[in-house]
N, CA and C atoms as an extended XYZ file, in Angstrom:
513
Properties=species:S:1:pos:R:3:atomname:S:1:resname:S:1:resid:I:1 pbc="F F F"
N        94.339      -23.196       43.591 N   MET     1
C        93.271      -23.389       42.875 CA  MET     1
C        92.686      -25.113       42.639 C   MET     1
N        94.222      -25.865       42.596 N   PRO     2
C        94.266      -27.185       42.405 CA  PRO     2
C        94.007      -28.257       43.753 C   PRO     2
N        93.932      -27.128       44.717 N   THR     3
C        94.231      -28.050       46.465 CA  THR     3
C        92.655      -27.544       46.323 C   THR     3
N        91.844      -26.681       46.055 N   ARG     4
C        90.542      -26.762       46.117 CA  ARG     4
C        89.741      -28.227       45.120 C   ARG     4
N        90.244      -28.448       44.290 N   ARG     5
C        89.783      -29.019       43.640 CA  ARG     5
C        89.791      -30.640       44.030 C   ARG     5
N        91.030      -30.904       44.682 N   PHE     6
C        91.207      -32.123       45.293 CA  PHE     6
C        90.059      -32.222       46.427 C   PHE     6
N        90.590      -31.300       47.471 N   VAL     7
C        89.438      -31.394       48.513 CA  VAL     7
C        88.273      -31.495       47.882 C   VAL     7
N        87.598      -31.920       47.320 N   ASP     8
C        86.013      -31.282       46.566 CA  ASP     8
C        85.813      -33.352       46.424 C   ASP     8
N        87.081      -33.301       45.159 N   ARG     9
C        87.118      -34.957       44.900 CA  ARG     9
C        87.235      -35.976       45.668 C   ARG     9
N        87.356      -35.506       47.181 N   PHE    10
C        87.127      -36.591       47.947 CA  PHE    10
C        86.143      -36.143       49.213 C   PHE    10
N        85.521      -35.072       48.670 N   ARG    11
C        84.647      -34.448       50.132 CA  ARG    11
C        83.751      -35.918       50.043 C   ARG    11
N        83.116      -35.985       50.841 N   PRO    12
C        81.726      -37.382       50.780 CA  PRO    12
C        79.905      -36.256       50.323 C   PRO    12
N        80.077      -37.109       49.794 N   ASN    13
C        78.215      -36.260       49.091 CA  ASN    13
C        77.267      -37.177       50.147 C   ASN    13
N        76.711      -36.185       50.917 N   ILE    14
C        75.876      -37.000       52.079 CA  ILE    14
C        74.469      -36.097       52.094 C   ILE    14
N        73.719      -37.157       51.977 N   ARG    15
C        72.289      -36.680       52.110 CA  ARG    15
C        71.869      -37.295       52.926 C   ARG    15
N        71.404      -36.208       54.218 N   LEU    16
C        70.236      -36.285       55.371 CA  LEU    16
C        69.138      -36.736       54.907 C   LEU    16
N        68.210      -37.608       55.967 N   PRO    17
C        67.203      -38.079       55.265 CA  PRO    17
C        65.973      -36.990       56.046 C   PRO    17
N        65.148      -36.927       55.098 N   ASP    18
C        63.965      -36.200       55.632 CA  ASP    18
C        63.510      -36.478       56.787 C   ASP    18
N        63.722      -35.853       58.099 N   LEU    19
C        63.473      -35.818       59.255 CA  LEU    19
C        62.291      -35.379       59.389 C   LEU    19
N        61.422      -35.934       60.438 N   ARG    20
C        60.298      -34.852       60.679 CA  ARG    20
C        59.650      -35.490       62.713 C   ARG    20
N        60.304      -34.288       63.023 N   VAL    21
C        60.720      -34.339       64.365 CA  VAL    21
C        58.817      -33.586       65.025 C   VAL    21
N        58.541      -35.289       65.822 N   PRO    22
C        57.022      -33.495       65.857 CA  PRO    22
C        57.172      -32.855       67.329 C   PRO    22
N        56.375      -31.831       66.977 N   GLY    23
C        56.978      -30.307       67.548 CA  GLY    23
C        57.333      -28.979       66.287 C   GLY    23
N        57.709      -29.741       65.410 N   PHE    24
C        58.827      -29.006       64.838 CA  PHE    24
C        57.812      -28.889       62.714 C   PHE    24
N        58.206      -27.662       62.804 N   ALA    25
C        57.331      -27.658       60.927 CA  ALA    25
C        57.786      -28.770       60.131 C   ALA    25
N        57.646      -28.814       59.081 N   ALA    26
C        58.584      -29.736       58.395 CA  ALA    26
C        59.807      -28.604       57.569 C   ALA    26
N        60.612      -28.985       57.006 N   GLY    27
C        61.688      -28.257       56.715 CA  GLY    27
C        62.519      -26.969       57.711 C   GLY    27
N        61.922      -27.582       59.084 N   GLY    28
C        63.220      -27.167       60.118 CA  GLY    28
C        62.337      -25.537       60.590 C   GLY    28
N        61.273      -25.427       60.232 N   GLY    29
C        60.972      -24.355       60.335 CA  GLY    29
C        60.533      -23.705       62.343 C   GLY    29
N        59.859      -23.107       62.400 N   ARG    30
C        59.912      -22.713       64.195 CA  ARG    30
C        58.967      -23.687       64.701 C   ARG    30
N        59.031      -24.187       65.873 N   PRO    31
C        57.999      -24.657       66.299 CA  PRO    31
C        56.809      -25.299       66.373 C   PRO    31
N        55.649      -25.583       66.132 N   ASP    32
C        54.384      -25.645       65.975 CA  ASP    32
C        53.771      -26.165       67.436 C   ASP    32
N        53.050      -24.510       67.838 N   PRO    33
C        52.613      -24.612       68.952 CA  PRO    33
C        51.908      -25.451       69.329 C   PRO    33
N        50.857      -25.932       68.511 N   ILE    34
C        49.852      -26.889       68.740 CA  ILE    34
C        50.757      -28.431       68.949 C   ILE    34
N        51.660      -28.921       68.616 N   LEU    35
C        51.965      -29.734       68.662 CA  LEU    35
C        53.352      -30.060       69.764 C   LEU    35
N        53.759      -28.844       69.858 N   ASN    36
C        54.613      -28.996       70.798 CA  ASN    36
C        54.475      -28.525       72.666 C   ASN    36
N        52.715      -28.219       72.799 N   GLY    37
C        52.759      -27.727       73.807 CA  GLY    37
C        52.145      -29.076       74.667 C   GLY    37
N        51.610      -28.945       75.764 N   HIS    38
C        50.947      -30.489       76.364 CA  HIS    38
C        49.399      -30.013       75.887 C   HIS    38
N        49.234      -28.547       75.717 N   PHE    39
C        47.813      -28.321       76.008 CA  PHE    39
C        47.268      -27.858       74.343 C   PHE    39
N        45.705      -28.417       73.571 N   ARG    40
C        45.852      -27.658       72.521 CA  ARG    40
C        43.999      -27.219       73.214 C   ARG    40
N        43.898      -25.969       71.984 N   VAL    41
C        42.820      -25.362       72.942 CA  VAL    41
C        41.962      -24.917       71.050 C   VAL    41
N        40.277      -25.160       71.045 N   LEU    42
C        39.304      -25.334       70.118 CA  LEU    42
C        38.614      -24.013       71.276 C   LEU    42
N        38.570      -23.246       69.928 N   ILE    43
C        37.198      -22.335       69.903 CA  ILE    43
C        36.262      -22.509       68.976 C   ILE    43
N        34.926      -22.725       69.273 N   GLY    44
C        33.994      -23.374       68.667 CA  GLY    44
C        34.800      -25.212       68.222 C   GLY    44
N        35.250      -25.041       66.444 N   GLU    45
C        35.257      -26.200       66.166 CA  GLU    45
C        36.919      -25.256       65.627 C   GLU    45
N        36.781      -24.456       65.742 N   THR    46
C        38.572      -24.086       65.277 CA  THR    46
C        39.780      -24.386       66.399 C   THR    46
N        40.797      -25.455       65.967 N   GLU    47
C        41.346      -25.420       66.842 CA  GLU    47
C        43.458      -24.266       66.696 C   GLU    47
N        43.194      -23.875       67.451 N   VAL    48
C        44.098      -21.943       68.021 CA  VAL    48
C        45.444      -22.832       68.440 C   VAL    48
N        46.526      -22.411       67.944 N   GLY    49
C        47.893      -22.720       68.273 CA  GLY    49
C        48.355      -21.291       69.534 C   GLY    49
N        48.127      -21.972       70.582 N   VAL    50
C        48.406      -21.159       71.822 CA  VAL    50
C        49.806      -21.402       72.817 C   VAL    50
N        50.085      -19.796       73.081 N   ARG    51
C        51.210      -20.351       74.053 CA  ARG    51
C        51.211      -20.759       75.359 C   ARG    51
N        50.296      -19.526       76.038 N   GLN    52
C        50.483      -19.561       77.740 CA  GLN    52
C        48.464      -19.254       77.839 C   GLN    52
N        47.811      -20.198       78.536 N   VAL    53
C        46.243      -19.669       79.316 CA  VAL    53
C        46.392      -19.120       80.248 C   VAL    53
N        45.931      -18.352       81.165 N   SER    54
C        46.006      -17.600       81.989 CA  SER    54
C        45.775      -18.725       83.324 C   SER    54
N        45.957      -18.408       84.558 N   ASP    55
C        44.545      -19.552       85.865 CA  ASP    55
C        43.099      -18.906       85.018 C   ASP    55
N        42.750      -20.905       85.159 N   LEU    56
C        41.221      -20.550       85.370 CA  LEU    56
C        40.472      -20.545       86.367 C   LEU    56
N        39.520      -19.755       86.363 N   GLN    57
C        38.780      -19.612       87.851 CA  GLN    57
C        37.570      -20.099       87.710 C   GLN    57
N        36.841      -20.758       88.849 N   LEU    58
C        35.309      -20.492       88.924 CA  LEU    58
C        34.989      -19.573       90.466 C   LEU    58
N        34.393      -18.873       90.095 N   THR    59
C        33.876      -18.303       91.116 CA  THR    59
C        32.296      -17.732       90.518 C   THR    59
N        31.624      -16.750       91.551 N   ASP    60
C        30.518      -15.826       91.658 CA  ASP    60
C        30.287      -14.879       91.881 C   ASP    60
N        30.189      -13.980       90.636 N   PRO    61
C        30.770      -12.804       90.386 CA  PRO    61
C        29.907      -12.113       91.080 C   PRO    61
N        28.690      -12.834       91.800 N   LYS    62
C        27.953      -11.726       92.282 CA  LYS    62
C        28.889      -11.539       94.565 C   LYS    62
N        29.145      -12.875       94.229 N   ARG    63
C        29.989      -12.710       95.673 CA  ARG    63
C        31.324      -12.473       95.356 C   ARG    63
N        32.076      -11.844       94.441 N   THR    64
C        32.970      -10.719       94.375 CA  THR    64
C        33.009       -9.812       94.953 C   THR    64
N        34.037       -9.233       95.275 N   ALA    65
C        34.478       -7.755       95.776 CA  ALA    65
C        33.974       -6.462       95.099 C   ALA    65
N        34.181       -6.876       94.110 N   ASP    66
C        34.286       -5.876       92.548 CA  ASP    66
C        33.249       -6.547       91.676 C   ASP    66
N        33.100       -7.190       91.894 N   GLY    67
C        31.813       -7.975       91.347 CA  GLY    67
C        32.369       -8.226       89.724 C   GLY    67
N        33.387       -8.538       89.371 N   ALA    68
C        33.941       -8.817       88.331 CA  ALA    68
C        34.393       -9.986       88.105 C   ALA    68
N        33.549      -10.516       86.494 N   ALA    69
C        33.726      -11.558       85.637 CA  ALA    69
C        34.657      -12.207       85.528 C   ALA    69
N        34.551      -13.484       85.209 N   GLN    70
C        35.725      -14.846       85.668 CA  GLN    70
C        35.997      -14.615       84.028 C   GLN    70
N        37.469      -14.192       83.963 N   THR    71
C        38.101      -14.175       82.766 CA  THR    71
C        38.987      -15.271       82.246 C   THR    71
N        40.180      -15.330       81.427 N   VAL    72
C        41.089      -15.324       81.447 CA  VAL    72
C        41.888      -15.393       80.225 C   VAL    72
N        42.732      -15.357       80.001 N   THR    73
C        43.709      -14.826       78.622 CA  THR    73
C        44.813      -15.712       77.963 C   THR    73
N        44.338      -15.883       76.579 N   LEU    74
C        45.212      -16.834       75.429 CA  LEU    74
C        46.329      -16.206       75.099 C   LEU    74
N        47.468      -16.531       75.329 N   THR    75
C        48.744      -15.585       73.921 CA  THR    75
C        49.326      -16.087       73.768 C   THR    75
N        49.326      -15.815       72.589 N   ARG    76
C        50.428      -16.283       71.234 CA  ARG    76
C        51.153      -15.917       70.543 C   ARG    76
N        51.531      -16.532       69.415 N   ALA    77
C        52.367      -15.171       68.849 CA  ALA    77
C        51.972      -15.294       67.592 C   ALA    77
N        52.138      -13.912       67.199 N   ILE    78
C        51.418      -13.898       66.034 CA  ILE    78
C        51.960      -14.364       64.675 C   ILE    78
N        50.912      -15.149       63.698 N   ASP    79
C        50.946      -15.631       62.228 CA  ASP    79
C        50.030      -15.193       61.718 C   ASP    79
N        49.967      -15.599       60.565 N   SER    80
C        48.801      -15.298       59.226 CA  SER    80
C        47.932      -15.810       59.920 C   SER    80
N        47.297      -16.376       61.127 N   ASP    81
C        46.126      -16.480       61.464 CA  ASP    81
C        45.758      -15.740       62.595 C   ASP    81
N        44.554      -14.920       62.467 N   GLN    82
C        43.574      -14.314       62.626 CA  GLN    82
C        42.277      -14.356       63.820 C   GLN    82
N        42.119      -16.041       63.968 N   THR    83
C        41.004      -16.350       64.613 CA  THR    83
C        40.552      -15.181       65.649 C   THR    83
N        41.846      -14.975       66.771 N   PHE    84
C        41.981      -13.553       68.108 CA  PHE    84
C        41.267      -12.492       67.519 C   PHE    84
N        41.809      -11.690       67.054 N   TYR    85
C        41.540      -10.380       66.224 CA  TYR    85
C        40.224      -10.499       65.739 C   TYR    85
N        39.885      -11.503       64.574 N   ARG    86
C        38.293      -11.345       63.797 CA  ARG    86
C        37.456      -12.197       64.650 C   ARG    86
N        37.646      -12.617       65.354 N   TRP    87
C        36.318      -12.833       67.093 CA  TRP    87
C        36.380      -11.861       67.847 C   TRP    87
N        37.317      -10.837       68.255 N   ARG    88
C        36.932       -9.630       68.788 CA  ARG    88
C        36.602       -8.750       68.369 C   ARG    88
N        36.523       -8.385       67.071 N   ARG    89
C        36.417       -7.361       66.278 CA  ARG    89
C        35.077       -7.486       65.730 C   ARG    89
N        34.695       -9.104       65.639 N   ASP    90
C        32.724       -9.470       65.445 CA  ASP    90
C        31.804       -9.574       66.366 C   ASP    90
N        33.025       -9.514       67.772 N   ALA    91
C        32.164       -9.754       68.615 CA  ALA    91
C        31.760       -8.405       69.325 C   ALA    91
N        32.453       -7.413       68.731 N   ALA    92
C        32.379       -5.899       68.489 CA  ALA    92
C        31.314       -4.987       67.943 C   ALA    92
N        31.321       -5.472       67.161 N   ARG    93
C        30.277       -5.168       66.137 CA  ARG    93
C        28.576       -6.023       66.582 C   ARG    93
N        28.718       -6.877       66.652 N   SER    94
C        27.706       -7.539       67.040 CA  SER    94
C        27.176       -7.708       68.093 C   SER    94
N        28.124       -7.377       69.401 N   GLY    95
C        27.665       -6.593       70.838 CA  GLY    95
C        27.532       -8.608       71.076 C   GLY    95
N        27.784       -9.549       70.780 N   ASP    96
C        27.415      -10.508       71.307 CA  ASP    96
C        28.221      -11.998       70.213 C   ASP    96
N        29.034      -12.615       70.546 N   ASP    97
C        28.930      -13.483       70.478 CA  ASP    97
C        30.009      -14.953       70.926 C   ASP    97
N        28.762      -15.392       71.844 N   ARG    98
C        30.011      -16.235       72.187 CA  ARG    98
C        29.628      -18.064       71.801 C   ARG    98
N        31.207      -18.717       72.881 N   ARG    99
C        31.559      -19.744       72.093 CA  ARG    99
C        32.059      -20.906       72.896 C   ARG    99
N        32.008      -21.762       72.914 N   ARG   100
C        32.402      -22.953       73.425 CA  ARG   100
C        34.381      -22.954       73.652 C   ARG   100
N        34.697      -23.151       74.374 N   VAL   101
C        35.842      -22.909       74.705 CA  VAL   101
C        36.824      -24.080       75.381 C   VAL   101
N        37.433      -25.323       74.215 N   ARG   102
C        37.655      -26.214       75.361 CA  ARG   102
C        39.340      -26.140       74.989 C   ARG   102
N        39.740      -26.407       76.423 N   ILE   103
C        41.091      -26.598       76.219 CA  ILE   103
C        41.540      -27.375       77.746 C   ILE   103
N        42.285      -28.962       76.268 N   HIS   104
C        42.654      -29.722       76.720 CA  HIS   104
C        43.974      -30.258       76.932 C   HIS   104
N        44.212      -31.214       78.209 N   HIS   105
C        45.441      -31.102       78.607 CA  HIS   105
C        45.967      -32.478       77.938 C   HIS   105
N        47.418      -32.479       77.114 N   LEU   106
C        47.865      -33.650       76.643 CA  LEU   106
C        48.405      -34.609       77.519 C   LEU   106
N        48.698      -35.714       77.234 N   ARG   107
C        48.855      -36.783       77.970 CA  ARG   107
C        50.847      -36.236       77.356 C   ARG   107
N        51.228      -36.084       76.526 N   GLN   108
C        52.527      -36.033       76.139 CA  GLN   108
C        51.691      -34.925       75.352 C   GLN   108
N        53.174      -34.390       74.881 N   PRO   109
C        53.388      -32.939       73.777 CA  PRO   109
C        52.763      -33.381       72.327 C   PRO   109
N        53.250      -34.045       72.158 N   TRP   110
C        52.703      -34.607       70.913 CA  TRP   110
C        51.259      -35.382       70.437 C   TRP   110
N        50.796      -35.764       71.941 N   ASP   111
C        49.567      -36.999       71.712 CA  ASP   111
C        48.465      -36.194       71.582 C   ASP   111
N        47.314      -36.753       70.873 N   GLU   112
C        46.271      -36.464       70.678 CA  GLU   112
C        45.287      -36.897       72.113 C   GLU   112
N        45.559      -37.448       72.527 N   THR   113
C        44.643      -37.662       73.655 CA  THR   113
C        44.899      -36.797       74.876 C   THR   113
N        43.718      -36.166       75.616 N   PRO   114
C        43.056      -35.504       76.394 CA  PRO   114
C        43.405      -36.178       77.926 C   PRO   114
N        44.482      -35.814       78.994 N   ALA   115
C        44.268      -36.439       79.717 CA  ALA   115
C        43.027      -35.575       80.712 C   ALA   115
N        42.986      -34.338       80.467 N   TRP   116
C        41.692      -33.816       81.023 CA  TRP   116
C        41.606      -32.906       79.865 C   TRP   116
N        39.956      -32.040       80.246 N   THR   117
C        39.752      -31.240       79.229 CA  THR   117
C        38.604      -29.857       80.390 C   THR   117
N        38.882      -28.676       79.873 N   PHE   118
C        37.774      -28.060       80.480 CA  PHE   118
C        37.527      -27.173       79.693 C   PHE   118
N        35.901      -26.602       80.129 N   THR   119
C        35.323      -25.845       79.140 CA  THR   119
C        34.618      -25.168       79.323 C   THR   119
N        35.223      -23.703       78.290 N   LEU   120
C        34.715      -22.639       78.951 CA  LEU   120
C        32.684      -21.834       78.537 C   LEU   120
N        31.876      -22.334       78.763 N   LEU   121
C        30.361      -22.732       78.230 CA  LEU   121
C        30.232      -20.689       78.310 C   LEU   121
N        29.864      -20.184       77.267 N   GLN   122
C        29.096      -19.506       76.655 CA  GLN   122
C        30.018      -17.946       76.834 C   GLN   122
N        31.854      -18.533       76.771 N   ALA   123
C        33.201      -17.632       76.545 CA  ALA   123
C        32.581      -16.622       75.247 C   ALA   123
N        33.464      -14.703       75.777 N   PHE   124
C        33.130      -14.388       74.151 CA  PHE   124
C        34.498      -13.034       74.800 C   PHE   124
N        35.051      -13.263       73.895 N   PRO   125
C        35.928      -11.675       73.693 CA  PRO   125
C        35.841      -10.347       74.344 C   PRO   125
N        36.290      -10.109       75.545 N   VAL   126
C        36.185       -8.540       75.903 CA  VAL   126
C        37.767       -7.683       75.742 C   VAL   126
N        38.759       -8.303       75.323 N   ARG   127
C        40.157       -7.418       74.988 CA  ARG   127
C        40.750       -8.502       74.370 C   ARG   127
N        41.268       -7.501       73.256 N   TRP   128
C        42.335       -8.452       72.343 CA  TRP   128
C        43.896       -7.285       72.278 C   TRP   128
N        45.219       -7.680       72.450 N   THR   129
C        45.878       -7.144       72.608 CA  THR   129
C        47.005       -7.326       71.283 C   THR   129
N        47.605       -6.529       70.447 N   GLY   130
C        48.716       -6.925       69.471 CA  GLY   130
C        49.797       -7.080       70.223 C   GLY   130
N        51.175       -6.803       69.059 N   PRO   131
C        51.967       -6.815       69.713 CA  PRO   131
C        52.477       -5.335       70.040 C   PRO   131
N        53.723       -5.368       70.766 N   ARG   132
C        54.377       -4.481       71.097 CA  ARG   132
C        55.586       -3.911       70.581 C   ARG   132
N        55.923       -3.017       69.712 N   PHE   133
C        56.829       -2.577       68.630 CA  PHE   133
C        58.170       -2.161       69.671 C   PHE   133
N        59.252       -2.343       69.791 N   ASP   134
C        60.428       -2.149       70.350 CA  ASP   134
C        61.724       -1.873       69.896 C   ASP   134
N        62.087       -0.458       68.900 N   ALA   135
C        63.099       -0.567       68.243 CA  ALA   135
C        64.463       -1.030       69.143 C   ALA   135
N        64.347       -1.205       70.334 N   VAL   136
C        65.256       -0.994       70.905 CA  VAL   136
C        65.399       -2.918       71.436 C   VAL   136
N        64.785       -3.533       71.562 N   TRP   137
C        64.981       -4.744       72.836 CA  TRP   137
C        63.741       -5.445       71.913 C   TRP   137
N        64.607       -6.724       70.799 N   PRO   138
C        63.550       -7.154       69.814 CA  PRO   138
C        63.120       -8.468       70.711 C   PRO   138
N        61.781       -8.671       70.381 N   GLU   139
C        61.424       -9.967       71.309 CA  GLU   139
C        60.182      -10.383       70.340 C   GLU   139
N        59.472      -11.593       70.559 N   LEU   140
C        58.468      -12.497       69.285 CA  LEU   140
C        57.416      -11.385       70.150 C   LEU   140
N        57.150      -11.313       68.829 N   ALA   141
C        55.043      -10.370       68.186 CA  ALA   141
C        54.298      -11.577       68.661 C   ALA   141
N        53.818      -11.015       70.090 N   LEU   142
C        52.535      -11.886       70.939 CA  LEU   142
C        50.856      -10.784       70.939 C   LEU   142
N        50.385      -11.520       70.516 N   GLU   143
C        48.769      -11.128       70.797 CA  GLU   143
C        48.273      -11.897       71.871 C   GLU   143
N        47.599      -11.153       73.171 N   GLU   144
C        46.112      -11.628       73.675 CA  GLU   144
C        45.138      -11.550       73.036 C   GLU   144
N        43.862      -12.847       73.763 N   LEU   145
C        42.608      -12.176       73.747 CA  LEU   145
C        41.904      -13.090       75.307 C   LEU   145
N        41.617      -11.509       75.962 N   GLU   146
C        40.933      -12.406       76.954 CA  GLU   146
C        39.881      -12.686       76.915 C   GLU   146
N        39.256      -13.563       77.515 N   LEU   147
C        37.887      -13.675       77.396 CA  LEU   147
C        37.006      -13.964       78.602 C   LEU   147
N        35.805      -13.385       78.710 N   SER   148
C        35.383      -13.501       79.608 CA  SER   148
C        33.543      -14.781       79.491 C   SER   148
N        33.787      -15.419       80.600 N   TYR   149
C        32.961      -17.093       80.492 CA  TYR   149
C        31.941      -17.024       81.270 C   TYR   149
N        30.767      -17.913       81.478 N   THR   150
C        30.066      -17.841       82.094 CA  THR   150
C        29.852      -18.777       83.581 C   THR   150
N        30.388      -20.309       83.015 N   THR   151
C        31.233      -20.947       83.937 CA  THR   151
C        32.545      -22.051       83.090 C   THR   151
N        32.685      -22.714       83.882 N   ILE   152
C        33.560      -23.994       83.784 CA  ILE   152
C        33.827      -24.997       83.937 C   ILE   152
N        33.278      -26.021       83.289 N   SER   153
C        33.318      -27.318       83.021 CA  SER   153
C        34.563      -28.064       83.121 C   SER   153
N        35.034      -29.286       84.206 N   TRP   154
C        36.184      -29.931       83.786 CA  TRP   154
C        36.090      -31.327       84.178 C   TRP   154
N        36.449      -31.829       83.058 N   VAL   155
C        36.364      -33.345       82.597 CA  VAL   155
C        37.362      -34.172       82.782 C   VAL   155
N        37.050      -35.342       83.607 N   LEU   156
C        38.498      -36.370       82.866 CA  LEU   156
C        38.314      -36.998       82.185 C   LEU   156
N        39.625      -37.536       81.536 N   ALA   157
C        39.361      -38.296       80.045 CA  ALA   157
C        38.888      -39.922       81.306 C   ALA   157
N        37.925      -40.713       79.875 N   LYS   158
C        37.722      -42.144       80.751 CA  LYS   158
C        39.215      -43.488       78.690 C   LYS   158
N        39.046      -44.060       80.099 N   PRO   159
C        39.469      -44.821       78.490 CA  PRO   159
C        39.012      -45.529       77.351 C   PRO   159
N        37.782      -45.169       77.401 N   LYS   160
C        37.605      -45.633       75.958 CA  LYS   160
C        37.426      -44.036       75.287 C   LYS   160
N        37.823      -43.198       75.582 N   GLY   161
C        37.262      -41.749       75.128 CA  GLY   161
C        35.896      -41.485       75.697 C   GLY   161
N        35.317      -41.917       76.049 N   ASP   162
C        33.615      -41.607       76.013 CA  ASP   162
C        33.234      -40.687       77.339 C   ASP   162
N        33.702      -39.618       77.479 N   ALA   163
C        33.729      -38.807       78.565 CA  ALA   163
C        32.882      -37.689       77.970 C   ALA   163
N        32.117      -37.291       79.038 N   ARG   164
C        31.041      -35.843       78.353 CA  ARG   164
C        31.306      -34.989       79.501 C   ARG   164
N        30.535      -33.919       79.029 N   ASP   165
C        31.186      -32.750       80.160 CA  ASP   165
C        29.812      -32.751       80.729 C   ASP   165
N        29.348      -31.612       81.720 N   ASP   166
C        28.819      -31.272       82.903 CA  ASP   166
C        27.492      -30.712       81.921 C   ASP   166
N        27.589      -30.546       80.587 N   GLU   167
C        26.356      -30.187       80.024 CA  GLU   167
C        25.521      -32.014       78.869 C   GLU   167
N        26.709      -33.583       79.273 N   GLY   168
C        26.127      -34.460       78.672 CA  GLY   168
C        26.476      -34.172       77.013 C   GLY   168
N        27.383      -33.122       76.815 N   ASN   169
C        28.311      -33.288       75.365 CA  ASN   169
C        29.250      -34.176       75.220 C   ASN   169
N        29.294      -35.269       74.185 N   THR   170
C        30.987      -35.827       74.489 CA  THR   170
C        31.703      -34.644       74.455 C   THR   170
N        33.223      -34.784       74.819 N   THR   171
C        34.757      -34.194       74.705 CA  THR   171
C        34.495      -34.886       73.494 C   THR   171
């Protein structure tokens, strides 16, 4: 035991500064998808952390072979936020819960300034998919929300931040 006391006596007491790295939660938790990604997603006025947005499309459902509507799928890791689930549940109950969904592509991962914005007009959820449970293969618990929308608006940012979408609304 005397050896241990000797080592403890000469061990330096190092205190590391509280580092706040953009994209990581305080205390070194899991990465914050909102700050870590190159995009931000707003459903109405609520910002939602999203891992992936499927391909955006602008088609005329009347001219497609199967008459399919335009859809996009938002994928995210499940946490305590139930925005996706509640929106799909409420839309199923009421029959119609259309919202504006904005996808801001950021200039840098932690920057607030969008390089451009896509706005899905009159979007509503058509499918919510919860996580896959597999005892043999551990993986991240993901949820998906498939949205249908009437049209899409693409807005390029202007230097002064006064860009307007196709409907004349400030983004």
